[in-house]
Amino acid sequence: MNTKIRVLDEHTINKIAAGEVIENPASVVKELVENAIDAGATEITVEIKGGGRQMIRITDNGCGMGQDDALLALERHATSKIREVEDILSVGTMGFRGEAIPSIASISKFMILTRTAENEDGTMVIVEGGKVLKHCPAARDTGTTIEVKSLFFNVPVRRKFQRSPTYDANEILKMLSMIALGNPDIRFELISNETTTLTTQRCDGETYLERLGQRIYDVLGSEYRYSTTPVEERSGDYAVTGYVGLPEYTRHNRTGQYLFINKRAIQSPLASFAVRDGYGTALQTNRHPIYVLHLEIPGDIVDVNVHPQKREVRLRQEQEIKTLIAKAVDSALNQMSFTPSANEEPEFAMPESPMPSFTEPVHTFAGFAPVHEEEFTPLPPLPRKEVRDDPPLFETPPTSRPIPKILGTIPRFVILDPTTLEGTELAQGKQGLCLVDQRAAHARIIYDKLLACAKKKIAPSVQTLLIPLTLELTPIEAATLRDKLDMLNDLGIQAKEFDNNTFVIDALPQEFGNVDVKALMVDLVKSMQEDHDDRTFEREKEKQLALSASRIALSSKQRISNSEAQVLVNQLMACETPFRCPNGKPTVIRIGSDELAKHFQ
């Protein structure tokens, strides 16, 4: 009898399993590094080429494997970490399913070289597409080396949906940085295309809290570390250790939040809400605290077998855990004096730029000076393109759009005469009120001017910084900026790498005025990190120009004069898209007289 249902062969089963466990090269690194941690390694080196698709090599000094175990590890669901189903309920290792190695070996050209302390010889096993081609004795110190080449070579559909090598390399860096934060007692090194992008030494503090603080410094940087205060709380079998940010050091998103449960990086809304509870009313609306927290709980309280990549867990006794975290955060903050001084601004808040002048086309900038200033010799400047004057973008408006008349100004807004709007997109009768958002309008003007230079491949006029800015970044931030240096230099932001994870900014476009250079660069780097789209080079430049323009536009808290407002409106109406800022928000709104009348009823 013919049947439609068939039992799949082992080769097909392995490829299906690989699709669940292995999404990209970072997934391979995660699984193999976690195996090295479970093997008791104190030193782990990761080498990659081509973002990991050409080659991934993981070397550790763990316990290693004998020949029989090395071959058995290639079988599905072969593991040394559990013996029976009950063990899953209290698993204490990073891995336990026995899926990673056979899944990786089935979609790559795979080699494992390993040796235990008890054996004089090591073992080498070579696999291609899930088939063992060779196994033989080989020389090696105690530990394991696993090499993965040509990832997805036999899965063209999966290969077609992979991202760029640069993106994959950055994802691996993020993944290894996260694992390093969870394991401060292990030394990690990442080498990408023969360049070291991450090095963390074994931390030598007397307490786990001290060692974790040192690891935070190495991975997330000094600014992050010194913006936090230590947390340590224990209740029965539960313990919380880590660092939480002071209330004045917050972010607009959750990018600075790291949670580890039994050293495993976890996404947990429960913990996030518990931390916020610990802050009470100290947090501003729509701001998020930064933290690195290690939660130690008994294995039978946490279920890690609910997600293929183990990113999420289920917790029993959630209320007790939430209470512990909130109490720990509250206690830590109460021990600190975190009231900022009158002239102190939060490190992570973007200050408003001072108001530029619209009355004269002469640029005067605090913080800038000619390069021949005698009292300071700046670092050697970057090789630069020929710097020309900016094109006369607004001498002849690109449209015949009429110029509205100014009636007056108030802080943030310019009031237009609605009777002078005929012929514009805002012409809806002569009654009502028309307002211009001066900050949004200025951002549109700056953006259009810089974009015109970029499209014509003309370097914008620049001003050299009197004191070049030295920018120390985390390994992840440095990798992001390193990849975007050419783009920034095209935009007139002259930057170069000075030392490992340290960059020097020595010139900015004149349009940037006396902007806070450090705050602007931090904002740009964070924007680049948050962008996960494979944009074209030109689209990426437009995105960063829009961000820069919105950051350096004049303050919405200040009031400009009528004459300055008229110049602003004249330049705005000369833009191709005058009624939207670069971020899509309106620059001009009209409130009809009927709508105004409703406020007096």
Coordinates of C-alpha atoms in Angstrom, one line a residue, residues 76-79 95-100:
R76 CA 22.0 14.0 17.6
H77 CA 20.9 14.2 21.2
A78 CA 24.2 12.9 22.5
T79 CA 25.1 14.9 25.6
G95 CA 23.7 23.4 26.9
F96 CA 22.0 20.1 27.4
R97 CA 20.0 19.0 24.3
G98 CA 22.9 17.6 22.3
E99 CA 21.7 19.3 19.1
A100 CA 24.3 22.0 18.4

